[in-house]
mmCIF file of C-alpha atoms and ligand atoms in Angstrom:
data_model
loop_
_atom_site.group_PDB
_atom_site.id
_atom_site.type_symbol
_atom_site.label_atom_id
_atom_site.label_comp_id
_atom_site.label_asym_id
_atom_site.label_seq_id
_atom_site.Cartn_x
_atom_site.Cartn_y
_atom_site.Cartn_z
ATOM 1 C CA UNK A 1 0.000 0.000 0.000
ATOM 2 C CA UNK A 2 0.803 3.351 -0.311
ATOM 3 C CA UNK A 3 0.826 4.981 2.899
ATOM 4 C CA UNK A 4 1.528 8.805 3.768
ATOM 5 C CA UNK A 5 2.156 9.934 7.175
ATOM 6 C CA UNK A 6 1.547 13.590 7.702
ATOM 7 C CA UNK A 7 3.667 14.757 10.516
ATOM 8 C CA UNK A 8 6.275 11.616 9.686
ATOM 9 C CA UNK A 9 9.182 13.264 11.457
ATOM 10 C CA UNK A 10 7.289 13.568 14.338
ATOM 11 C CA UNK A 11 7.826 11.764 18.076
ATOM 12 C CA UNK A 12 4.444 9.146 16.543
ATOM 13 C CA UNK A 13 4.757 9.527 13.268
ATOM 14 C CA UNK A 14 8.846 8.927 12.699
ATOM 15 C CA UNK A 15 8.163 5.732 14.601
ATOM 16 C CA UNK A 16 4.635 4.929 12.570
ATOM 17 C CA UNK A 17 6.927 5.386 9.206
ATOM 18 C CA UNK A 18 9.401 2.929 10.423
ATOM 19 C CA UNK A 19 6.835 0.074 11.438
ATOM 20 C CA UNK A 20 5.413 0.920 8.278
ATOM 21 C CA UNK A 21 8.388 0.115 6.063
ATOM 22 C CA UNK A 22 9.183 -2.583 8.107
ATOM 23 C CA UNK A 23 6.270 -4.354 6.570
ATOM 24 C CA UNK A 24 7.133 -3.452 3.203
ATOM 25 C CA UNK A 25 4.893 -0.485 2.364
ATOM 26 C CA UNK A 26 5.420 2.429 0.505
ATOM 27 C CA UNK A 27 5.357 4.864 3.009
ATOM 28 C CA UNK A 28 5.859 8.631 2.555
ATOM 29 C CA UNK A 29 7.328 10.590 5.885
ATOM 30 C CA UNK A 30 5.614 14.266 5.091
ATOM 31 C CA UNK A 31 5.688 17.278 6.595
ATOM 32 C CA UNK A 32 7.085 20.799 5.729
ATOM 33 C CA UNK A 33 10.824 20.063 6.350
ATOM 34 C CA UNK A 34 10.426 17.036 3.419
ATOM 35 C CA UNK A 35 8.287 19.325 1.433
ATOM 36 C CA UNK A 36 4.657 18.727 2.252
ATOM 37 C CA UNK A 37 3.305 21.858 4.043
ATOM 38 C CA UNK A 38 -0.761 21.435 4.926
ATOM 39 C CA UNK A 39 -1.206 25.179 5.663
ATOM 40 C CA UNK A 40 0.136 26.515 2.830
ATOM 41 C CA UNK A 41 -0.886 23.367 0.432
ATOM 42 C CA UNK A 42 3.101 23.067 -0.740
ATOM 43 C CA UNK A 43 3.591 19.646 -2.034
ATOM 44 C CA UNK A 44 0.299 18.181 -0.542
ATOM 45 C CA UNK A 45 -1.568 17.148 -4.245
ATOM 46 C CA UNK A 46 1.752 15.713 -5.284
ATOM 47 C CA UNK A 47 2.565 13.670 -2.335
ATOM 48 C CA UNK A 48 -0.925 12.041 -1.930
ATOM 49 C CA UNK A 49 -0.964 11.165 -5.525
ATOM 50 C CA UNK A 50 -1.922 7.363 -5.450
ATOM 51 C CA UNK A 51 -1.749 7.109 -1.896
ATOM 52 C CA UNK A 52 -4.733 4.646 -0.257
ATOM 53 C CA UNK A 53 -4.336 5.488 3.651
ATOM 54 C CA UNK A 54 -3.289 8.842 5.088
ATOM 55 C CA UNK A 55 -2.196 9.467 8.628
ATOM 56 C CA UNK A 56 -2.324 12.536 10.000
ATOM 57 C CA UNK A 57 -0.004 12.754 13.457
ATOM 58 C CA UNK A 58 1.040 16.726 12.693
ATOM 59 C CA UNK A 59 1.024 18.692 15.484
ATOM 60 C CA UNK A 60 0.769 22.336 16.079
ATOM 61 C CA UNK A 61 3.573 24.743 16.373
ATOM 62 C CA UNK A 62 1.984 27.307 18.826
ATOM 63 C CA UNK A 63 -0.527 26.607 21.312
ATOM 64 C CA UNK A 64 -1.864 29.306 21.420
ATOM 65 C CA UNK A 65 -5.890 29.134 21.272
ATOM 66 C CA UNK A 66 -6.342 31.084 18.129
ATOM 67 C CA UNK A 67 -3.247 30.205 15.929
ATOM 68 C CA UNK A 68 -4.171 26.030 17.376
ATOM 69 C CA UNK A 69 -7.608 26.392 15.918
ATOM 70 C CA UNK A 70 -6.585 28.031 12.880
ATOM 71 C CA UNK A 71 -3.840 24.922 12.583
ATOM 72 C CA UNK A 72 -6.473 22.473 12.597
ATOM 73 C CA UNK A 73 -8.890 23.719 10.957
ATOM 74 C CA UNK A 74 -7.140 24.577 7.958
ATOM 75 C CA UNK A 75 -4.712 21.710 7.867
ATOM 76 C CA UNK A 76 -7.539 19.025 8.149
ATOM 77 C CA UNK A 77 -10.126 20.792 5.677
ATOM 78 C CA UNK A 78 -7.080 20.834 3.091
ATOM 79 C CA UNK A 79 -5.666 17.213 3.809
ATOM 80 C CA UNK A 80 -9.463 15.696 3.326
ATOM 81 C CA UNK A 81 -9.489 17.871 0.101
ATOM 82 C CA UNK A 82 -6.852 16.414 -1.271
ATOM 83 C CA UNK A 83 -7.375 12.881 -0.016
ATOM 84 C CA UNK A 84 -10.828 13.193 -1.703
ATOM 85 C CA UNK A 85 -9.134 14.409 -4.800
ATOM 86 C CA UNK A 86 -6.551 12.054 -4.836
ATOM 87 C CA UNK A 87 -8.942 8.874 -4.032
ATOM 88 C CA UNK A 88 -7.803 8.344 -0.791
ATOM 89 C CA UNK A 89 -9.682 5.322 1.156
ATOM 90 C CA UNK A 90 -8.919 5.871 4.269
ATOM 91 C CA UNK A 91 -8.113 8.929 6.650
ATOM 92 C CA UNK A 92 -6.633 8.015 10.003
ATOM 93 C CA UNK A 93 -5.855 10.651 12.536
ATOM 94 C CA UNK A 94 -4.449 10.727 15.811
ATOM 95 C CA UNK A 95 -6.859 12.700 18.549
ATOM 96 C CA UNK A 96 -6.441 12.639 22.314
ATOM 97 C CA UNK A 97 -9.351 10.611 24.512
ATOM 98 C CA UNK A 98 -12.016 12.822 26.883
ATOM 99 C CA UNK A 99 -11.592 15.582 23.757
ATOM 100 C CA UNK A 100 -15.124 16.440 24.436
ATOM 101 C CA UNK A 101 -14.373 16.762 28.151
ATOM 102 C CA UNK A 102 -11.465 19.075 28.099
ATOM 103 C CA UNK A 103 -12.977 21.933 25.795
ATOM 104 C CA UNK A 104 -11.625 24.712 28.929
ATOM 105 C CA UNK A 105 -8.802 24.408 27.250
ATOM 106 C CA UNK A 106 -8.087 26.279 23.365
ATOM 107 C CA UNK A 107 -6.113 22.910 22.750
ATOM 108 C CA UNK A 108 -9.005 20.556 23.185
ATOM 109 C CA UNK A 109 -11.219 22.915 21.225
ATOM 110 C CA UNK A 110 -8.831 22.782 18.318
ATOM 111 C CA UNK A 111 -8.278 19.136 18.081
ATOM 112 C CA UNK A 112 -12.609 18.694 18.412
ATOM 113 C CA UNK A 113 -13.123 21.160 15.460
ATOM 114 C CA UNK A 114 -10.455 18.418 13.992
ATOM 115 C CA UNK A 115 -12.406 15.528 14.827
ATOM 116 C CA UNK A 116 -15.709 17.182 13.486
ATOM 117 C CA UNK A 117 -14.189 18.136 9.977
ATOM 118 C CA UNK A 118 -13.464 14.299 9.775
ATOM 119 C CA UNK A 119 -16.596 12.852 10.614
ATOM 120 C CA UNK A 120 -17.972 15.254 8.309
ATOM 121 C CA UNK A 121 -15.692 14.525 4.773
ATOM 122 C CA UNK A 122 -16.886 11.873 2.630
ATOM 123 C CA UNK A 123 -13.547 10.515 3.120
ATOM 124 C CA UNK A 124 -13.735 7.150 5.441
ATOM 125 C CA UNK A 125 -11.539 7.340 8.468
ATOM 126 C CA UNK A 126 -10.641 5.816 12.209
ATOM 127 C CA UNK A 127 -10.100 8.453 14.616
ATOM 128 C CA UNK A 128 -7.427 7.173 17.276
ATOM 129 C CA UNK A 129 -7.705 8.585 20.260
ATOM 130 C CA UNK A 130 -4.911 7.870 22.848
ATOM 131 C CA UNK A 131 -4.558 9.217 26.332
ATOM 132 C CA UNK A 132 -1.194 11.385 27.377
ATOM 133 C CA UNK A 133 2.464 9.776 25.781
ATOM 134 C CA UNK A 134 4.519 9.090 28.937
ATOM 135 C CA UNK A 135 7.259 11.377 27.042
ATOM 136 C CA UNK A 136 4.802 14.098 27.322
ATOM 137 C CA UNK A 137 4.762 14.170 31.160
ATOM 138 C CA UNK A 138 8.068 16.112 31.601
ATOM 139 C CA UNK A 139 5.618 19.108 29.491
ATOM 140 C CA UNK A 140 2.564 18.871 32.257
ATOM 141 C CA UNK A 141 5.483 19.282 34.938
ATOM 142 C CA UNK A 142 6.895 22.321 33.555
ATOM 143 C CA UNK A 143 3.358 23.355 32.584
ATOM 144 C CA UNK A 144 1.959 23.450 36.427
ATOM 145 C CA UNK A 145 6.206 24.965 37.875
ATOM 146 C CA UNK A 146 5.868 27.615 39.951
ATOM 147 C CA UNK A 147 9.476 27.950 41.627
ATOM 148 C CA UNK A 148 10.362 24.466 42.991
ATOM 149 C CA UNK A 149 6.596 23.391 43.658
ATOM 150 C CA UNK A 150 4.613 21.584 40.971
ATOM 151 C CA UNK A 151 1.143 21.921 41.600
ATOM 152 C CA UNK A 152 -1.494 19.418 39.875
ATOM 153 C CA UNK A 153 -5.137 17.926 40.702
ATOM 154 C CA UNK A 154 -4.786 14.290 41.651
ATOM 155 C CA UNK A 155 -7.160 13.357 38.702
ATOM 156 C CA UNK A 156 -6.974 9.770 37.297
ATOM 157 C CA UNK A 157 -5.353 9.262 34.341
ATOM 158 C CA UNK A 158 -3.859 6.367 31.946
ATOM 159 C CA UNK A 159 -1.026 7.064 30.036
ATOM 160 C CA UNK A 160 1.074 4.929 27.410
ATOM 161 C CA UNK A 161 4.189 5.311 25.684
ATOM 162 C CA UNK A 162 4.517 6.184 22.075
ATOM 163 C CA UNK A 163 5.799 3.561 20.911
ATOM 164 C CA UNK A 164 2.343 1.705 21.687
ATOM 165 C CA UNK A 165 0.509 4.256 20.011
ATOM 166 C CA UNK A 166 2.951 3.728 17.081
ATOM 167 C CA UNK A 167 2.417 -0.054 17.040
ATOM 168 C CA UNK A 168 -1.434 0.408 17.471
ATOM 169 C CA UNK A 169 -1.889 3.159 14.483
ATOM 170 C CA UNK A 170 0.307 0.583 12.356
ATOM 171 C CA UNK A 171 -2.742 -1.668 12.691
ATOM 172 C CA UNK A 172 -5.545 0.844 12.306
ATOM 173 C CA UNK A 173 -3.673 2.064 8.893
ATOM 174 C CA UNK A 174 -3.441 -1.027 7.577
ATOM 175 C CA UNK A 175 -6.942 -1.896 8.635
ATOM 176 C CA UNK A 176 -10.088 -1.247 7.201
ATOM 177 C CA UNK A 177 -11.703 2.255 8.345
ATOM 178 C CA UNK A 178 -14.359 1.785 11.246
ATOM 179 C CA UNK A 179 -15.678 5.771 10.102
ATOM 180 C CA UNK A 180 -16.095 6.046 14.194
ATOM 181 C CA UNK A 181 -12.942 6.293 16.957
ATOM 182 C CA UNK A 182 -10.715 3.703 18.496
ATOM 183 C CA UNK A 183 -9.506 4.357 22.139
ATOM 184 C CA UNK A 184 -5.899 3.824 23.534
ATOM 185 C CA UNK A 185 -4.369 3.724 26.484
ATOM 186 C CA UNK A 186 -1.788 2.451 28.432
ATOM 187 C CA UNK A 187 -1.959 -0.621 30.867
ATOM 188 C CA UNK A 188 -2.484 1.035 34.658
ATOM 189 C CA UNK A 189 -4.542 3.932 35.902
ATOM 190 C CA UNK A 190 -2.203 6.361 38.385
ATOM 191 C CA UNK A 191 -2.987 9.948 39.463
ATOM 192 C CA UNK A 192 -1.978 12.538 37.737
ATOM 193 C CA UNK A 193 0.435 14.211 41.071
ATOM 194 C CA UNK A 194 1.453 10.986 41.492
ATOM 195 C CA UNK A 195 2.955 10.016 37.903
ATOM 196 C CA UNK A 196 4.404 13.394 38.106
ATOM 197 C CA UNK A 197 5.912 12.972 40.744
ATOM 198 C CA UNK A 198 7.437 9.630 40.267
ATOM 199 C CA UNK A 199 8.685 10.848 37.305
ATOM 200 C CA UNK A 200 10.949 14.224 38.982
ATOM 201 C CA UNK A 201 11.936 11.848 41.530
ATOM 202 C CA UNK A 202 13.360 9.563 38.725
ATOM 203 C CA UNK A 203 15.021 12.368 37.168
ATOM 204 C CA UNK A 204 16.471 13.275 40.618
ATOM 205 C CA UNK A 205 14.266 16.853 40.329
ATOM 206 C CA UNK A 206 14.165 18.354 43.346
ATOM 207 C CA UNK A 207 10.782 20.137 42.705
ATOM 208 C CA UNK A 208 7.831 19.158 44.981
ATOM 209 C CA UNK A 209 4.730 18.198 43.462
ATOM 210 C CA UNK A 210 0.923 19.213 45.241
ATOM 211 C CA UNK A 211 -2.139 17.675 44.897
ATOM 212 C CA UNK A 212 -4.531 20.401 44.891
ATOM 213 C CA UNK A 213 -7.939 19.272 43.484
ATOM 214 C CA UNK A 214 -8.100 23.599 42.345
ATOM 215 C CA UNK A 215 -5.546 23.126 40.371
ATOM 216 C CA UNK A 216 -6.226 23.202 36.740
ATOM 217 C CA UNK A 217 -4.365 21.411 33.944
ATOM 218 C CA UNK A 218 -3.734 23.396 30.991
ATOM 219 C CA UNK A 219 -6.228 25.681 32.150
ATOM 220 C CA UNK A 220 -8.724 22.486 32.655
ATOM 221 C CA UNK A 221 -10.860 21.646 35.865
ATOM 222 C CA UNK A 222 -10.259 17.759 35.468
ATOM 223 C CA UNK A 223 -12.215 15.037 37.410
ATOM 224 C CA UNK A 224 -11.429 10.867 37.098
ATOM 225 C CA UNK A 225 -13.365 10.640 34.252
ATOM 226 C CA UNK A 226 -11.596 13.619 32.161
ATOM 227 C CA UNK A 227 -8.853 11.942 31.046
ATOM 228 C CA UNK A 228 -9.496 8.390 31.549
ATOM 229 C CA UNK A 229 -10.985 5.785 28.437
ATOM 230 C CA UNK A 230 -14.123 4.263 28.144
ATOM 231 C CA UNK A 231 -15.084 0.576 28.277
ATOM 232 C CA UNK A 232 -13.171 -0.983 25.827
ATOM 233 C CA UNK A 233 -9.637 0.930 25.113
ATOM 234 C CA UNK A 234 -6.933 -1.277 23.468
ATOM 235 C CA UNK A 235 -4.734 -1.250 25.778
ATOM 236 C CA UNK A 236 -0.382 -0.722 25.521
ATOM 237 C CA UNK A 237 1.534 -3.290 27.363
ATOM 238 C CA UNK A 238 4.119 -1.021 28.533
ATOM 239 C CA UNK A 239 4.167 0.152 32.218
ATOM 240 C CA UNK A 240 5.592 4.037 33.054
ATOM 241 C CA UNK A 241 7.897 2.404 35.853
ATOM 242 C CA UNK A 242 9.889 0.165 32.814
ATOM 243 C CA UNK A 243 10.055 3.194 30.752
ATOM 244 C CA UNK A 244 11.659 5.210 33.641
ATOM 245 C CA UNK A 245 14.082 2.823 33.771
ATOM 246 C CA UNK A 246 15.122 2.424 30.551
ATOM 247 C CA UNK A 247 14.757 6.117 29.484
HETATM 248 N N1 NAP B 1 1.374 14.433 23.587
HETATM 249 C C1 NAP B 1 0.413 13.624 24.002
HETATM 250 O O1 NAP B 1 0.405 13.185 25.162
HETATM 251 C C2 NAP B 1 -0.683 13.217 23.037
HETATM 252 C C3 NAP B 1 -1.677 12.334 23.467
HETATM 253 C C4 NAP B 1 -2.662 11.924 22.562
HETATM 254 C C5 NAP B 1 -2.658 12.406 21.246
HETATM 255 N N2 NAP B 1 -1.678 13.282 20.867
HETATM 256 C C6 NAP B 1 -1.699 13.760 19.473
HETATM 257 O O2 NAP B 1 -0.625 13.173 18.776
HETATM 258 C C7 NAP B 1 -0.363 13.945 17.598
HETATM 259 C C8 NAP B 1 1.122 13.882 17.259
HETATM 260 O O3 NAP B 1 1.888 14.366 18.333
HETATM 261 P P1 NAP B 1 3.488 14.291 18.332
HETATM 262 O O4 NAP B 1 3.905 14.567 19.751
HETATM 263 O O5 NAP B 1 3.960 13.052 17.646
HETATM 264 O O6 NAP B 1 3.842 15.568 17.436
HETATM 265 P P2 NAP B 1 5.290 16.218 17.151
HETATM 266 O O7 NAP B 1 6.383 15.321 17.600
HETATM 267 O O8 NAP B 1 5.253 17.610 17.681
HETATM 268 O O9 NAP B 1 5.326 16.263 15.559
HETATM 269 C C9 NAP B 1 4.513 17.139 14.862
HETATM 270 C C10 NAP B 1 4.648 16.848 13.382
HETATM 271 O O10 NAP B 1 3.759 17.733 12.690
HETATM 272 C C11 NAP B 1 4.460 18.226 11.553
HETATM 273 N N3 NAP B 1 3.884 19.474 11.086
HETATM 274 C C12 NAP B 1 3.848 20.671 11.730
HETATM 275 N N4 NAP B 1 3.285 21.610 10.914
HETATM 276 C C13 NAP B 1 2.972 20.980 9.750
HETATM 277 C C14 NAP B 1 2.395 21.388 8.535
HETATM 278 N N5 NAP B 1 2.025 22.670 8.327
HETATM 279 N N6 NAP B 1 2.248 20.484 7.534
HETATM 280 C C15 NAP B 1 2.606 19.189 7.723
HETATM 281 N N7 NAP B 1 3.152 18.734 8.853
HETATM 282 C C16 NAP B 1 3.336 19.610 9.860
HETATM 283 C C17 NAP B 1 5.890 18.381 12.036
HETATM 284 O O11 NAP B 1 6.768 18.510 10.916
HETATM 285 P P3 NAP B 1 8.237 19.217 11.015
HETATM 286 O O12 NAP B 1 9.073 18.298 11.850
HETATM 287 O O13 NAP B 1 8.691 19.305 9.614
HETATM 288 O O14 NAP B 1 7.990 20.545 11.671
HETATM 289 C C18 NAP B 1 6.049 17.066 12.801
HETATM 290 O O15 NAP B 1 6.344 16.022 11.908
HETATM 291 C C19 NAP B 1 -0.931 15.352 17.905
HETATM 292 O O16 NAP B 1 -1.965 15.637 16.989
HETATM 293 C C20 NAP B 1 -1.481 15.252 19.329
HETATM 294 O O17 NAP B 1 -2.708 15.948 19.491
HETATM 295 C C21 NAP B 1 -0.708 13.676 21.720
#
């Protein structure tokens, strides 16, 4: 198959290109530094051309709530344009789980306008969602730093490590599109303080963390459902303690 990965130089989508060619596809790594640019269209017609899956993993270089929205927005109207134009059969794209529940934040609201313009293209598609990468925890600690305290609500969460994700989207691309959203996560729920904390104490950080059910998480009043899966996640075998170890 021919397979391009939007956002393939990415922390996901470097690994999703490797797994990819590993099993003997023809798999395009895209994004603006190899010439494929989905804001400004650069190279997008020409790099889909005969493609029959696309992944989108891209992220967005500011945060910030307008310029995120505009990011999604306009990269995911023109990707499904020109996957519709260039026949593509399948549109997979990587979302995060509890979206709908975390729409405080201008984050959130950009990745759910995402989802939407999906679910509305003609285009048939799997959205993944996964919960937060275990590489992405070091960000929510410098994210809630003030001085040497870390301050974060002891909500429940499930994190998994990318490499999961990467192994799981292999199988959704090469799969048949469900047109609805598979869940991931990884294999134990922990509390949000608490996997921070095990993680500074791993990287011999002196900072404190605080369990303060106030405190907000990217601007977000979380409870144990906001971030957790639903019924039926698939699930990555690999625990945070192992990957502290290693990593
Ligand atoms: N972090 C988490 O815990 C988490 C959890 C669940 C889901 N997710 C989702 O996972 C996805 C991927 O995250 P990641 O951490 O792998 O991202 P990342 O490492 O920041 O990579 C972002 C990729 O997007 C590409 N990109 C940026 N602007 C582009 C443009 N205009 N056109 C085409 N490509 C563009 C970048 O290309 P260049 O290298 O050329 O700039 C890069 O390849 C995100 O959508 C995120 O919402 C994240």
């Amino acid at each position: 198959m021919k397979i391009v990965v939007i956002g393939g130089s990415g922390l996901i989508g470097s690994k999703l290109v490797k797994n990819l060619r590993q099993l003997d596809h023809d798999v395009v790594a895209a994004s603006p530094s190899s010439g494929v640019n989905t804001i400004t269209g650069v190279g997008l017609a020409a790099g889909l051309t005969g493609a029959q899956v696309v992944v989108d993993v891209t992220n967005a270089p500011s945060w910030e709530d307008k310029a995120v929205l505009e990011f999604f927005e306009t990269s995911t109207r023109n990707l499904l344009a020109a996957g519709a134009a260039a026949g593509v059969g399948h549109h997979v794209a990587l979302s995060v789980v509890g979206t709908e529940r975390l729409l405080q934040s201008g984050y959130f609201r950009a990745k759910m306008a995402q989802e939407n313009l999906i679910k509305a293209s003609k285009v048939p598609y799997t959205i993944v969602r996964a919960t937060q990468f275990f590489e992405f925890v070091n960000g929510i600690a410098q994210s809630a730093t003030d001085g040497q305290t870390v301050r974060l609500p002891p909500a429940l969460m499930q994190p998994i490590v990318s490499d999961d994700v990467a192994a799981a989207l292999v199988d959704v691309t090469v799969g048949v599109p469900v047109n609805g959203t598979v869940e991931l996560a990884g294999p134990e729920p922990i509390r949000l303080d608490e996997l921070v904390r095990r993680f500074l104490s791993a990287k011999q950080d002196a900072r404190q963390v605080v369990a303060d059910v106030h405190a907000r998480y990217f601007g977000i009043e979380l409870n144990d459902q906001s971030l957790t899966p639903g019924d039926n996640p698939r699930i990555g075998p690999t625990h945070f303690a192992d990957w502290l170890s290693r990593s």
